[in-house]
Coordinates of C-alpha atoms and ligand atoms in Angstrom, one line a residue:
Chain Y
M1298 CA -124.5 54.4 23.5
A1299 CA -124.2 57.9 24.8
D1300 CA -127.6 59.2 25.8
Y1301 CA -128.3 63.0 25.3
C1302 CA -131.6 64.4 26.5
S1303 CA -132.1 67.9 25.1
D1304 CA -135.1 68.6 27.4
D1305 CA -132.9 68.6 30.5
N1306 CA -129.7 69.3 28.5
R1307 CA -128.2 66.1 30.0
L1308 CA -125.6 63.7 28.6
N1309 CA -125.1 60.3 30.1
L1310 CA -121.9 58.4 29.2
K1311 CA -121.0 54.9 30.3
V1312 CA -117.6 53.4 31.0
V1313 CA -117.2 49.8 31.7
F1314 CA -114.3 48.1 33.5
Y1315 CA -113.9 44.7 31.8
G1316 CA -111.4 41.9 32.4
P1317 CA -110.9 38.4 33.9
A1318 CA -112.0 37.6 37.4
L1319 CA -109.9 39.0 40.2
S1320 CA -107.8 41.2 38.0
G1321 CA -108.7 44.3 40.2
K1322 CA -111.7 45.9 38.4
T1323 CA -113.5 46.6 41.7
T1324 CA -110.3 47.8 43.3
N1325 CA -109.8 50.3 40.5
L1326 CA -113.3 51.7 41.0
M1327 CA -112.9 51.9 44.7
Q1328 CA -109.7 53.7 44.3
L1329 CA -111.3 56.2 41.9
H1330 CA -114.0 56.7 44.4
T1331 CA -111.4 57.5 47.0
L1332 CA -108.9 59.5 44.8
L1333 CA -111.3 61.5 42.6
M1334 CA -112.8 64.7 43.6
P1335 CA -114.8 65.7 40.5
E1336 CA -117.4 68.4 40.8
R1337 CA -120.1 65.9 41.3
K1338 CA -119.7 62.4 42.7
G1339 CA -122.4 60.0 43.6
E1340 CA -122.3 57.0 45.9
L1341 CA -120.2 54.0 45.1
M1342 CA -122.5 51.0 44.7
V1343 CA -120.9 47.7 45.3
L1344 CA -122.9 44.6 44.6
E1345 CA -120.9 41.7 45.7
T1346 CA -121.5 38.3 47.2
R1347 CA -120.2 37.3 50.6
D1348 CA -116.9 36.1 49.2
D1349 CA -116.1 39.6 47.9
R1350 CA -116.7 38.6 44.4
T1351 CA -118.7 40.9 42.2
L1352 CA -122.0 39.4 41.6
F1353 CA -123.7 41.9 39.4
F1354 CA -121.6 45.0 39.0
D1355 CA -120.2 48.0 40.8
M1356 CA -121.2 51.5 39.8
L1357 CA -119.9 55.0 40.5
P1358 CA -121.5 58.0 39.0
I1359 CA -119.5 61.2 38.6
G1360 CA -120.3 64.4 36.6
L1361 CA -119.7 68.0 35.7
R1362 CA -121.6 70.9 34.3
G1363 CA -120.8 72.7 31.1
S1364 CA -121.1 76.5 30.5
S1365 CA -124.3 75.8 28.6
G1366 CA -125.7 74.2 31.7
L1367 CA -125.0 70.8 30.2
D1368 CA -125.4 68.2 32.9
L1369 CA -122.7 65.7 31.9
R1370 CA -122.7 62.4 33.8
L1371 CA -120.3 59.5 33.6
K1372 CA -121.3 56.2 35.0
L1373 CA -118.4 53.8 35.8
Y1374 CA -119.3 50.2 35.9
T1375 CA -117.4 47.0 36.6
V1376 CA -118.6 43.6 35.3
P1377 CA -118.3 40.3 37.1
G1378 CA -115.3 38.5 35.7
Q1379 CA -116.3 34.9 36.4
V1380 CA -117.1 32.9 33.3
Q1381 CA -120.6 32.0 34.4
H1382 CA -121.8 35.5 34.6
D1383 CA -121.6 36.1 30.9
S1384 CA -125.2 37.3 30.5
T1385 CA -124.7 39.9 33.2
R1386 CA -121.5 41.0 31.5
K1387 CA -123.3 41.5 28.3
A1388 CA -126.2 43.5 29.9
V1389 CA -123.7 45.8 31.6
L1390 CA -121.6 46.1 28.4
S1391 CA -124.5 47.1 26.2
R1392 CA -124.5 50.8 25.2
A1393 CA -121.0 51.3 26.7
D1394 CA -119.2 54.5 25.5
G1395 CA -115.7 53.4 26.7
I1396 CA -113.9 50.3 28.1
I1397 CA -111.1 50.0 30.5
F1398 CA -109.8 46.4 30.2
V1399 CA -108.1 45.5 33.5
A1400 CA -105.7 42.7 32.8
D1401 CA -103.8 40.7 35.4
S1402 CA -100.0 41.1 35.2
L1403 CA -99.3 37.7 36.8
S1404 CA -97.6 35.4 34.3
A1405 CA -99.9 32.6 35.2
Q1406 CA -103.0 34.7 34.3
Q1407 CA -102.1 35.5 30.7
D1408 CA -104.4 32.8 29.3
N1409 CA -107.2 34.2 31.3
N1410 CA -106.5 37.7 30.0
A1411 CA -106.7 36.4 26.5
I1412 CA -109.9 34.5 27.2
A1413 CA -111.5 37.6 28.8
F1414 CA -110.4 39.8 25.9
G1415 CA -111.9 37.3 23.4
N1416 CA -115.0 37.4 25.4
L1417 CA -115.0 41.2 25.3
E1418 CA -114.7 41.1 21.5
E1419 CA -117.4 38.5 21.2
N1420 CA -119.8 40.4 23.6
L1421 CA -119.2 43.7 21.9
E1422 CA -120.3 42.2 18.7
K1423 CA -123.3 40.7 20.3
V1424 CA -124.5 44.0 21.8
G1425 CA -123.7 45.7 18.5
L1426 CA -120.6 47.7 19.4
D1427 CA -117.6 48.1 17.2
I1428 CA -114.3 47.4 19.1
E1429 CA -112.4 49.5 16.5
A1430 CA -114.5 52.5 17.1
L1431 CA -114.9 52.2 20.8
P1432 CA -112.6 54.2 23.2
L1433 CA -110.6 51.4 24.9
V1434 CA -107.7 51.5 27.2
I1435 CA -105.8 48.4 28.5
Q1436 CA -104.4 48.4 32.0
F1437 CA -102.0 45.7 33.3
N1438 CA -102.7 45.7 37.1
K1439 CA -100.9 44.2 40.1
R1440 CA -97.5 45.6 39.0
D1441 CA -96.4 45.3 42.7
M1442 CA -96.4 41.5 42.6
A1443 CA -93.7 39.0 41.8
D1444 CA -94.0 36.6 38.9
I1445 CA -95.4 39.2 36.5
V1446 CA -94.8 39.6 32.8
A1447 CA -92.2 42.4 32.2
E1448 CA -93.5 45.7 31.0
D1449 CA -91.3 45.9 27.9
V1450 CA -92.5 42.4 26.9
L1451 CA -96.2 43.5 27.3
Q1452 CA -95.7 46.8 25.5
E1453 CA -94.0 45.1 22.6
R1454 CA -96.7 42.4 22.4
W1455 CA -99.5 45.0 22.3
G1456 CA -97.5 47.5 20.3
P1457 CA -99.1 46.9 16.9
T1458 CA -102.6 47.1 18.3
P1459 CA -104.7 50.3 18.4
W1460 CA -104.7 50.1 22.2
S1461 CA -101.0 50.8 22.6
P1462 CA -99.5 52.0 24.9
L1463 CA -100.6 49.9 27.8
Q1464 CA -101.3 51.4 31.2
M1465 CA -99.4 49.9 34.2
A1466 CA -101.1 49.9 37.6
S1467 CA -101.1 48.7 41.1
A1468 CA -104.7 49.4 41.9
I1469 CA -104.3 48.1 45.5
N1470 CA -101.8 50.9 46.1
G1471 CA -103.7 53.4 44.0
T1472 CA -100.9 53.8 41.4
G1473 CA -101.8 54.0 37.7
V1474 CA -105.5 54.0 38.4
V1475 CA -106.1 57.7 37.7
D1476 CA -103.7 57.7 34.8
T1477 CA -105.6 54.8 33.2
F1478 CA -108.8 56.7 33.8
R1479 CA -107.4 59.8 32.2
A1480 CA -106.1 57.9 29.2
L1481 CA -109.7 56.6 28.7
L1482 CA -111.2 60.1 29.2
D1483 CA -108.9 61.4 26.5
R1484 CA -110.0 58.8 24.0
L1485 CA -113.6 59.2 25.1
Y1486 CA -113.5 62.9 24.6
S1487 CA -112.6 62.5 20.9
V1488 CA -115.7 60.4 20.3
A1489 CA -118.1 62.4 22.5
D1490 CA -116.9 65.8 21.2
N1491 CA -117.4 64.6 17.6
E1492 CA -120.9 63.6 18.3
F1493 CA -122.1 66.2 20.8
R1494 CA -119.8 69.2 20.0
L1495 CA -118.8 69.5 23.6
A1496 CA -116.3 72.3 23.0
E1497 CA -118.4 74.2 20.6
R1498 CA -121.8 74.0 22.2
H1499 CA -121.0 73.4 25.9
G1500 CA -117.7 75.0 26.4
I1501 CA -116.0 71.8 27.4
D1502 CA -112.6 71.3 25.7
R1503 CA -110.4 68.2 25.9
A1504 CA -108.3 69.4 28.9
A1505 CA -111.4 70.5 30.8
F1506 CA -113.1 67.2 30.1
V1507 CA -110.1 65.1 31.3
D1508 CA -109.0 67.3 34.1
R1509 CA -112.3 68.1 35.6
L1510 CA -113.6 64.5 35.5
S1511 CA -110.4 63.2 37.0
A1512 CA -109.8 65.9 39.4
G1513 CA -108.5 64.6 42.7
D1514 CA -106.9 65.9 45.9
A1515 CA -103.7 66.4 44.0
H1516 CA -105.3 68.3 41.1
A1517 CA -107.7 70.4 42.9
P1518 CA -110.7 71.5 40.9
V1519 CA -110.2 74.6 39.0
Chain L
M1450 CA -137.3 50.2 26.1
R1451 CA -136.2 51.1 29.6
Q1452 CA -132.6 49.9 30.5
F1453 CA -131.7 48.6 33.9
E1454 CA -129.4 51.5 34.3
D1455 CA -131.9 54.3 33.6
D1456 CA -132.0 56.7 36.5
P1457 CA -134.8 55.6 38.9
T1458 CA -137.5 58.0 39.9
L1459 CA -139.0 58.1 43.4
T1460 CA -142.0 56.1 42.3
D1461 CA -139.6 53.5 40.8
L1462 CA -137.9 53.1 44.2
L1463 CA -140.8 53.4 46.7
Q1464 CA -144.5 52.5 46.6
P1465 CA -146.9 55.3 47.7
Q1466 CA -147.6 53.5 51.0
Q1467 CA -143.9 53.2 51.6
V1468 CA -143.5 56.9 51.1
S1469 CA -146.4 57.5 53.5
R1470 CA -144.7 55.2 56.1
L1471 CA -141.4 57.0 55.7
E1472 CA -143.1 60.3 56.1
S1473 CA -144.9 59.2 59.3
S1474 CA -141.7 57.8 60.7
L1475 CA -140.0 61.1 60.2
E1476 CA -143.0 62.9 61.7
A1477 CA -142.6 60.6 64.8
L1478 CA -139.1 61.8 65.1
G1479 CA -140.5 65.3 65.7
L1480 CA -140.0 66.9 62.3
G1481 CA -143.6 68.1 62.2
R1482 CA -145.7 67.6 59.1
V1483 CA -143.3 66.0 56.6
S1484 CA -143.9 65.4 52.9
L1485 CA -141.7 63.6 50.4
T1486 CA -142.8 64.5 46.8
T1487 CA -141.5 64.4 43.3
T1488 CA -142.5 68.1 42.8
R1489 CA -140.9 71.0 44.5
H1490 CA -142.7 72.7 47.5
E1491 CA -142.0 75.9 49.1
N1492 CA -139.2 75.5 51.7
A1493 CA -138.5 71.9 50.4
I1494 CA -134.9 70.7 50.1
P1495 CA -133.7 68.3 47.4
V1496 CA -133.1 64.6 48.2
E1497 CA -130.1 63.6 46.0
F1498 CA -129.4 60.2 44.8
N1499 CA -126.7 59.5 42.3
L1500 CA -126.4 63.0 41.1
E1501 CA -130.1 63.1 40.6
T1502 CA -132.7 65.0 42.6
V1503 CA -135.2 62.2 43.1
A1504 CA -137.5 63.9 45.6
W1505 CA -138.2 67.0 47.6
L1506 CA -138.5 66.9 51.3
S1507 CA -140.4 69.5 53.4
G1508 CA -141.3 69.6 57.0
D1509 CA -142.3 72.0 59.9
C1510 CA -138.8 72.0 61.4
S1511 CA -135.5 73.7 61.2
Q1512 CA -133.5 73.6 57.9
K1513 CA -130.7 71.7 59.8
N1514 CA -133.1 68.9 60.9
L1515 CA -134.6 68.8 57.4
R1516 CA -131.1 68.4 55.9
A1517 CA -130.4 65.6 58.3
A1518 CA -133.6 63.9 57.4
A1519 CA -132.9 64.3 53.7
E1520 CA -129.5 62.6 54.2
L1521 CA -131.2 59.8 56.0
V1522 CA -133.7 59.4 53.2
S1523 CA -131.0 59.3 50.5
F1524 CA -129.1 56.8 52.6
I1525 CA -132.2 54.6 52.6
L1526 CA -132.7 55.1 48.9
L1527 CA -129.2 54.0 48.2
F1528 CA -130.0 50.5 49.4
V1529 CA -133.4 50.5 47.7
A1530 CA -131.8 51.5 44.5
K1531 CA -129.0 48.9 44.8
Y1532 CA -131.7 46.2 45.0
R1533 CA -133.7 47.7 42.2
L1534 CA -130.6 48.0 39.9
A1535 CA -129.6 44.4 40.7
A1536 CA -133.2 43.2 40.1
N1537 CA -133.5 45.1 36.8
L1538 CA -130.1 43.9 35.6
H1539 CA -131.0 40.3 36.6
H1540 CA -134.2 40.7 34.7
D1541 CA -132.4 42.1 31.6
A1542 CA -129.7 39.4 31.7
T1543 CA -132.2 36.6 32.2
E1544 CA -134.4 37.9 29.4
A1545 CA -131.4 38.1 27.1
G1546 CA -130.2 34.7 28.2
Y1547 CA -133.7 33.3 27.6
E1548 CA -133.8 34.8 24.1
E1549 CA -130.4 33.3 23.3
L1550 CA -131.5 30.0 24.7
Q1551 CA -134.5 30.1 22.4
R1552 CA -132.3 31.0 19.4
K1553 CA -130.1 28.1 20.3
H1554 CA -133.1 25.9 20.7
E1555 CA -134.3 26.9 17.2
A1556 CA -130.8 26.2 15.8
L1557 CA -130.8 22.9 17.5
K1558 CA -134.2 22.0 16.1
A1559 CA -133.0 23.0 12.6
S1560 CA -129.8 20.9 13.0
E1561 CA -131.9 18.0 14.3
A1562 CA -134.1 18.2 11.3
R1563 CA -131.0 18.2 9.1
Y1564 CA -129.6 15.2 10.9
R1565 CA -132.9 13.4 10.5
T1566 CA -133.0 13.9 6.7
L1567 CA -129.3 12.9 6.7
S1568 CA -130.2 9.8 8.5
D1569 CA -133.1 9.0 6.1
Q1570 CA -130.7 9.5 3.2
L1571 CA -128.2 7.3 4.9
Q1572 CA -130.8 4.6 5.4
E1573 CA -131.8 4.9 1.7
K1574 CA -128.1 4.6 0.8
V1575 CA -127.7 1.5 3.0
K1576 CA -130.7 0.0 1.3
E1577 CA -129.2 0.7 -2.2
Q1578 CA -125.9 -0.7 -1.1
V1579 CA -127.5 -3.9 0.2
E1580 CA -129.3 -4.3 -3.1
T1581 CA -126.1 -3.7 -5.0
I1582 CA -124.3 -6.3 -2.8
Q1583 CA -127.2 -8.8 -3.3
K1584 CA -127.1 -8.3 -7.0
A1585 CA -123.3 -8.7 -7.1
Q1586 CA -123.6 -11.9 -5.1
Q1587 CA -126.3 -13.1 -7.4
E1588 CA -124.1 -12.4 -10.4
L1589 CA -121.1 -13.9 -8.8
Y1590 CA -123.2 -17.1 -8.1
E1591 CA -124.4 -17.1 -11.7
S1592 CA -121.1 -16.5 -13.2
A1593 CA -119.6 -19.2 -11.1
K1594 CA -122.4 -21.5 -12.1
T1595 CA -122.0 -20.6 -15.8
R1596 CA -118.3 -21.1 -15.5
S1597 CA -118.5 -24.5 -13.9
V1598 CA -121.1 -25.6 -16.4
G1599 CA -118.9 -24.3 -19.2
Q1600 CA -115.8 -26.0 -17.7
L1601 CA -117.7 -29.2 -17.4
A1602 CA -119.0 -29.0 -20.9
A1603 CA -115.5 -28.1 -22.3
G1604 CA -114.0 -31.0 -20.3
I1605 CA -116.5 -33.5 -21.6
A1606 CA -116.2 -32.1 -25.2
H1607 CA -112.5 -32.5 -25.0
E1608 CA -112.7 -36.0 -23.5
I1609 CA -115.3 -37.2 -26.0
N1610 CA -113.7 -35.5 -29.1
N1611 CA -110.7 -37.9 -29.2
P1612 CA -112.5 -41.2 -28.8
I1613 CA -115.3 -40.1 -31.1
G1614 CA -112.6 -39.2 -33.6
F1615 CA -111.0 -42.6 -33.7
M1616 CA -114.4 -44.3 -33.4
K1617 CA -115.5 -42.5 -36.6
S1618 CA -112.4 -43.4 -38.5
N1619 CA -112.4 -46.9 -37.1
L1620 CA -116.0 -47.3 -38.2
K1621 CA -115.1 -46.1 -41.7
V1622 CA -112.1 -48.5 -41.9
A1623 CA -114.3 -51.3 -40.5
G1624 CA -116.7 -50.6 -43.5
D1625 CA -113.8 -50.9 -45.9
Y1626 CA -112.8 -54.2 -44.3
L1627 CA -116.3 -55.4 -44.6
D1628 CA -116.1 -54.8 -48.4
E1629 CA -112.9 -56.7 -48.6
L1630 CA -114.4 -59.6 -46.5
E1631 CA -117.4 -59.8 -48.8
E1632 CA -115.2 -60.7 -51.7
K1633 CA -113.5 -63.5 -49.8
L1634 CA -116.6 -65.0 -48.3
P1635 CA -118.9 -67.4 -50.0
G1636 CA -121.9 -65.6 -51.7
D1637 CA -124.6 -67.6 -50.1
E1638 CA -127.9 -66.1 -48.9
A1639 CA -127.2 -66.5 -45.2
T1640 CA -123.7 -64.9 -45.4
R1641 CA -125.1 -62.0 -47.5
D1642 CA -127.9 -61.4 -45.0
L1643 CA -125.3 -61.4 -42.2
L1644 CA -123.0 -58.9 -44.0
N1645 CA -125.9 -56.6 -44.8
D1646 CA -127.0 -56.6 -41.2
F1647 CA -123.3 -55.9 -40.3
R1648 CA -123.3 -53.0 -42.7
D1649 CA -126.5 -51.6 -41.2
L1650 CA -125.0 -51.8 -37.7
L1651 CA -121.9 -50.0 -38.9
A1652 CA -123.9 -47.3 -40.6
E1653 CA -126.1 -46.8 -37.5
S1654 CA -123.0 -46.5 -35.4
Q1655 CA -121.4 -44.1 -37.8
D1656 CA -124.5 -42.0 -37.7
G1657 CA -124.5 -42.1 -33.9
A1658 CA -120.9 -41.0 -33.8
R1659 CA -121.7 -38.1 -36.1
R1660 CA -124.5 -37.0 -33.8
I1661 CA -122.3 -37.2 -30.8
A1662 CA -119.7 -35.1 -32.6
T1663 CA -122.4 -32.5 -33.4
I1664 CA -123.5 -32.4 -29.8
V1665 CA -119.9 -31.9 -28.7
A1666 CA -119.5 -29.0 -31.1
D1667 CA -122.7 -27.4 -29.8
L1668 CA -121.6 -27.9 -26.3
K1669 CA -118.4 -26.1 -27.2
T1670 CA -120.3 -23.2 -28.7
F1671 CA -122.6 -23.1 -25.8
S1672 CA -120.0 -23.0 -23.1
S1673 CA -117.8 -20.8 -25.3
I1674 CA -114.8 -21.6 -23.2
D1675 CA -112.6 -20.1 -25.9
H1676 CA -114.1 -16.6 -25.3
A1677 CA -115.2 -16.1 -21.8
E1678 CA -115.4 -12.3 -21.9
Y1679 CA -117.0 -9.8 -24.4
T1680 CA -116.4 -10.6 -28.0
H1681 CA -118.3 -10.5 -31.3
C1682 CA -121.4 -12.6 -31.0
R1683 CA -123.5 -14.1 -33.7
I1684 CA -126.8 -14.1 -32.0
N1685 CA -128.4 -16.5 -34.6
D1686 CA -125.6 -19.0 -34.1
L1687 CA -125.9 -18.9 -30.4
L1688 CA -129.7 -19.4 -30.7
K1689 CA -129.3 -22.4 -33.0
A1690 CA -126.8 -24.0 -30.7
A1691 CA -129.2 -23.4 -27.7
I1692 CA -132.1 -24.9 -29.7
H1693 CA -130.0 -27.9 -30.6
L1694 CA -129.0 -28.5 -27.1
L1695 CA -132.6 -28.1 -26.1
R1696 CA -133.7 -30.7 -28.6
T1697 CA -131.0 -33.1 -27.3
S1698 CA -132.1 -32.5 -23.7
Y1699 CA -135.7 -33.3 -24.7
S1700 CA -134.8 -36.1 -27.1
D1701 CA -137.9 -38.0 -25.8
R1702 CA -140.1 -35.2 -27.2
D1703 CA -140.6 -34.1 -30.8
L1704 CA -140.3 -30.3 -30.2
A1705 CA -142.0 -28.0 -32.8
I1706 CA -139.6 -25.1 -32.9
D1707 CA -140.1 -22.7 -35.7
E1708 CA -136.9 -20.8 -36.4
R1709 CA -137.5 -17.5 -38.1
L1710 CA -134.1 -15.9 -37.9
G1711 CA -133.5 -12.7 -39.7
E1712 CA -130.3 -11.2 -41.0
L1713 CA -128.4 -9.8 -37.9
P1714 CA -125.2 -7.8 -37.4
D1715 CA -122.7 -9.1 -34.9
I1716 CA -122.9 -7.5 -31.5
Q1717 CA -120.5 -7.3 -28.6
G1718 CA -121.4 -9.7 -25.8
N1719 CA -120.6 -12.5 -23.6
P1720 CA -121.5 -15.6 -25.7
A1721 CA -121.6 -18.0 -22.8
R1722 CA -124.0 -15.9 -20.8
L1723 CA -126.1 -15.0 -23.8
S1724 CA -126.4 -18.7 -24.7
E1725 CA -127.4 -19.6 -21.3
A1726 CA -130.0 -16.8 -21.3
F1727 CA -131.5 -18.1 -24.5
Y1728 CA -131.4 -21.6 -23.3
N1729 CA -133.2 -20.7 -20.1
V1730 CA -136.0 -18.8 -21.9
L1731 CA -136.4 -21.6 -24.4
D1732 CA -136.4 -24.2 -21.6
N1733 CA -139.2 -22.2 -19.9
A1734 CA -141.1 -22.3 -23.2
V1735 CA -140.7 -26.0 -23.6
R1736 CA -142.0 -26.6 -20.0
A1737 CA -145.0 -24.4 -20.8
I1738 CA -146.2 -26.4 -23.8
D1739 CA -147.7 -29.8 -24.2
E1740 CA -147.3 -32.3 -27.1
E1741 CA -149.4 -30.0 -29.4
G1742 CA -147.5 -26.9 -28.4
R1743 CA -145.3 -24.8 -30.7
I1744 CA -142.4 -22.5 -30.1
I1745 CA -141.5 -19.6 -32.4
V1746 CA -138.0 -18.1 -32.3
K1747 CA -137.7 -14.9 -34.1
T1748 CA -134.9 -12.5 -34.6
A1749 CA -134.9 -9.1 -36.2
T1750 CA -132.8 -5.9 -36.2
D1751 CA -133.6 -2.2 -36.6
S1752 CA -131.7 0.5 -38.6
S1753 CA -129.3 1.1 -35.7
G1754 CA -128.3 -2.5 -35.4
N1755 CA -130.3 -3.1 -32.2
I1756 CA -131.4 -6.7 -32.0
A1757 CA -134.7 -8.2 -30.9
V1758 CA -135.0 -11.9 -30.0
V1759 CA -138.6 -13.1 -29.5
I1760 CA -139.3 -16.5 -28.0
Q1761 CA -142.9 -17.2 -28.0
D1762 CA -145.0 -20.3 -27.0
N1763 CA -148.6 -21.2 -27.1
G1764 CA -148.4 -22.9 -23.8
C1765 CA -150.2 -22.5 -20.5
G1766 CA -149.2 -18.9 -19.9
I1767 CA -148.3 -17.2 -16.6
P1768 CA -151.0 -16.2 -14.2
E1769 CA -151.2 -12.4 -13.8
A1770 CA -150.4 -12.6 -10.1
S1771 CA -147.1 -14.3 -10.7
R1772 CA -146.0 -12.2 -13.7
G1773 CA -144.2 -9.7 -11.5
Q1774 CA -142.3 -12.4 -9.8
V1775 CA -141.1 -14.6 -12.6
F1776 CA -137.8 -12.6 -12.7
D1777 CA -137.4 -12.9 -9.0
P1778 CA -134.5 -15.1 -7.9
F1779 CA -135.8 -18.5 -6.8
Y1780 CA -139.3 -18.0 -8.1
T1781 CA -140.5 -21.1 -9.8
S1782 CA -143.9 -22.2 -10.8
R1783 CA -142.7 -25.7 -11.2
P1784 CA -142.6 -28.3 -8.4
V1785 CA -139.7 -27.8 -6.1
G1786 CA -136.6 -29.7 -7.2
S1787 CA -137.3 -29.5 -10.9
G1788 CA -135.2 -26.5 -11.4
T1789 CA -133.3 -23.8 -9.5
G1790 CA -135.9 -21.1 -10.3
L1791 CA -133.1 -18.9 -11.4
G1792 CA -133.7 -19.3 -15.2
L1793 CA -135.5 -16.1 -15.9
T1794 CA -133.5 -14.1 -13.3
V1795 CA -130.3 -15.1 -15.0
A1796 CA -131.8 -14.2 -18.4
R1797 CA -132.8 -10.8 -17.1
D1798 CA -129.5 -10.1 -15.5
T1799 CA -127.6 -11.1 -18.6
V1800 CA -129.7 -8.9 -20.8
R1801 CA -129.3 -6.0 -18.4
A1802 CA -125.6 -6.6 -18.2
H1803 CA -125.7 -6.1 -22.0
N1804 CA -127.6 -2.9 -21.4
G1805 CA -130.7 -4.5 -22.9
L1806 CA -134.3 -5.1 -21.9
I1807 CA -136.4 -8.1 -21.3
K1808 CA -140.1 -8.0 -21.8
L1809 CA -142.7 -10.5 -20.7
E1810 CA -146.2 -10.7 -22.2
S1811 CA -148.4 -13.6 -21.3
R1812 CA -152.0 -14.7 -21.4
L1813 CA -153.2 -17.6 -19.3
N1814 CA -153.8 -20.7 -21.4
A1815 CA -152.8 -18.8 -24.5
G1816 CA -149.1 -18.5 -24.3
T1817 CA -146.1 -16.4 -23.4
R1818 CA -143.9 -14.1 -25.4
I1819 CA -140.5 -13.1 -24.1
T1820 CA -138.7 -10.4 -26.0
L1821 CA -135.0 -9.8 -25.4
L1822 CA -133.8 -6.5 -26.7
L1823 CA -130.0 -6.2 -27.2
P1824 CA -128.6 -2.8 -28.2
S1825 CA -125.9 -2.7 -30.8
K1826 CA -123.6 -0.7 -28.5
H1827 CA -123.3 -0.5 -24.8
Ligands
GDP3191 N1 -101.2 42.7 44.9 C1 -102.2 43.3 44.3 N2 -103.4 42.8 44.5 C2 -104.5 43.4 43.9 C3 -104.3 44.5 43.1 N3 -105.5 44.9 42.6 C4 -106.4 44.1 43.2 N4 -105.8 43.2 44.0 C5 -106.4 42.1 44.8 O1 -107.0 41.2 43.9 C6 -108.2 40.6 44.4 C7 -109.3 40.9 43.4 O2 -109.5 42.2 43.2 P1 -111.0 42.8 42.7 O3 -110.8 44.2 42.6 O4 -112.1 42.3 43.6 O5 -111.0 42.0 41.3 P2 -112.2 42.0 40.3 O6 -112.7 40.6 40.3 O7 -111.5 42.4 39.0 O8 -113.2 43.0 40.7 C8 -108.4 41.3 45.7 O9 -108.0 40.5 46.7 C9 -107.6 42.6 45.6 O10 -107.1 43.0 46.8 C10 -102.9 45.0 42.9 O11 -102.7 46.0 42.2 N5 -102.0 44.3 43.5
MG3192 MG1 -115.2 42.9 41.1

């Protein structure tokens, strides 16, 4: 749940990278840390075990300031994908404002994708969030690999859902990562503007919101 | 409630003595008097952590050195914060996990309670079923017994009927022959005496044959082999047959049985089983009385056609302690071997099978009254 504090004119938003274990959530976040050059960017916190698996979560805070002096912060979290960390996943998921579901494109991983998506639906319900109302983008990662499900098959399969079109990515190469993030920002803006009048009160329109939060070396900050 | 992800303040991250220690370490590096505070001092520079100014650092040194020191402090804070975040998340997750565990525990307890009631009900059901089976077995045994008695009686009746028939007619013809002989024989005293004696013998034999024929007829009614299942029953006739059979069985005794049979409608019933029930109750009454004893058999009906059969004796009565058991299978007050002990059980089961009731009233040394109530319809 977005958290606006009028005393310091500060708005906190939370985006969670969800998905099965090893689908590339942490890689997505590390790439964003490398690729993005928003106005404000904090330290990337990676909390992993020795075998590189996310134990608790990873977190990257970024932010911008509105013309009203609004201090807008976006915290990006990943969850641990392994089944046994469900209670951690739930704790990270609670009060989320947007979800990026990182699915694994490998044919052999489709069952795990489905299980993880079911788990997301279940946990959203448990933490009191409505999947229909929540900005959610689905990314199919690891497009660089062999033995993956073809894109047109995936797009067709997900076509009738509210989360179409899907984002394709190869996080390890950094492709599709920023596009996925921008797609999420776009959906997130609709909800946040509706609730906090970002354009009206703080001078942040949709393009500013998306561009400035996803500004990178390629799109130098305005 | 604070969330694990809420931005930490300096006091969340470091204890006051840890702040002091950090300050003196920085002083030892030659930064002069150093202070790390949450409020802004003159000449202090911000210590940023995750887009947040968590503290202000001031010192008696160049701005360049101070900035380096601030960078060092935020680097340290990153690791402190990492640990804090992880610890807080772990706490939140464990708490939520514990709550869920408790909810599950409650649910489990509830379902256990449900299963326990279910198991109790099941046990009750099993008990009921066992009783039903026992009753069915009992009835099966009884019906088999009744059937075999009935078959035996029918067989005997059939076998006896023919010889008794020709015996009766032969005896009659023999009487006619005797009349013819009398005319041809000399009419002296001795011959006449002989013939009279002969006639008496024949008359006695005829009487005996007639009695045998009656017993056979009663047996046939009693066993009712002709109608084994439900049919119209004349309760008074069944009672008379049972009484007759009783008198025959106790031919050595002169039974005082007072029949006060009222006008009764026919009812639907199994005549064989009803006869047996009446016989058993009567038999019990006979066994309760001595030579002086009397038995009263009464029948009556109400406006709806329900029938009451009362069999009453002034015999020894049934002790109060045993009254509850007299209907129990195999209960008998008599010496073992004198009966199966099933008499009253069979009577009760039969009456119940006819949707009726059996009532027992008894006073010790005063007598017993058994009332069998048979509804007109069932
Ligand atoms: N080939 C390929 N490997 C990837 C890609 N993204 C992530 N990986 C690898 O998949 C493994 C798991 O990635 P990680 O980001 O830790 O997954 P997480 O469990 O979802 O956080 C790592 O070895 C990554 O290097 C990708 O786009 N292509
Ligand atoms: Mg990870």
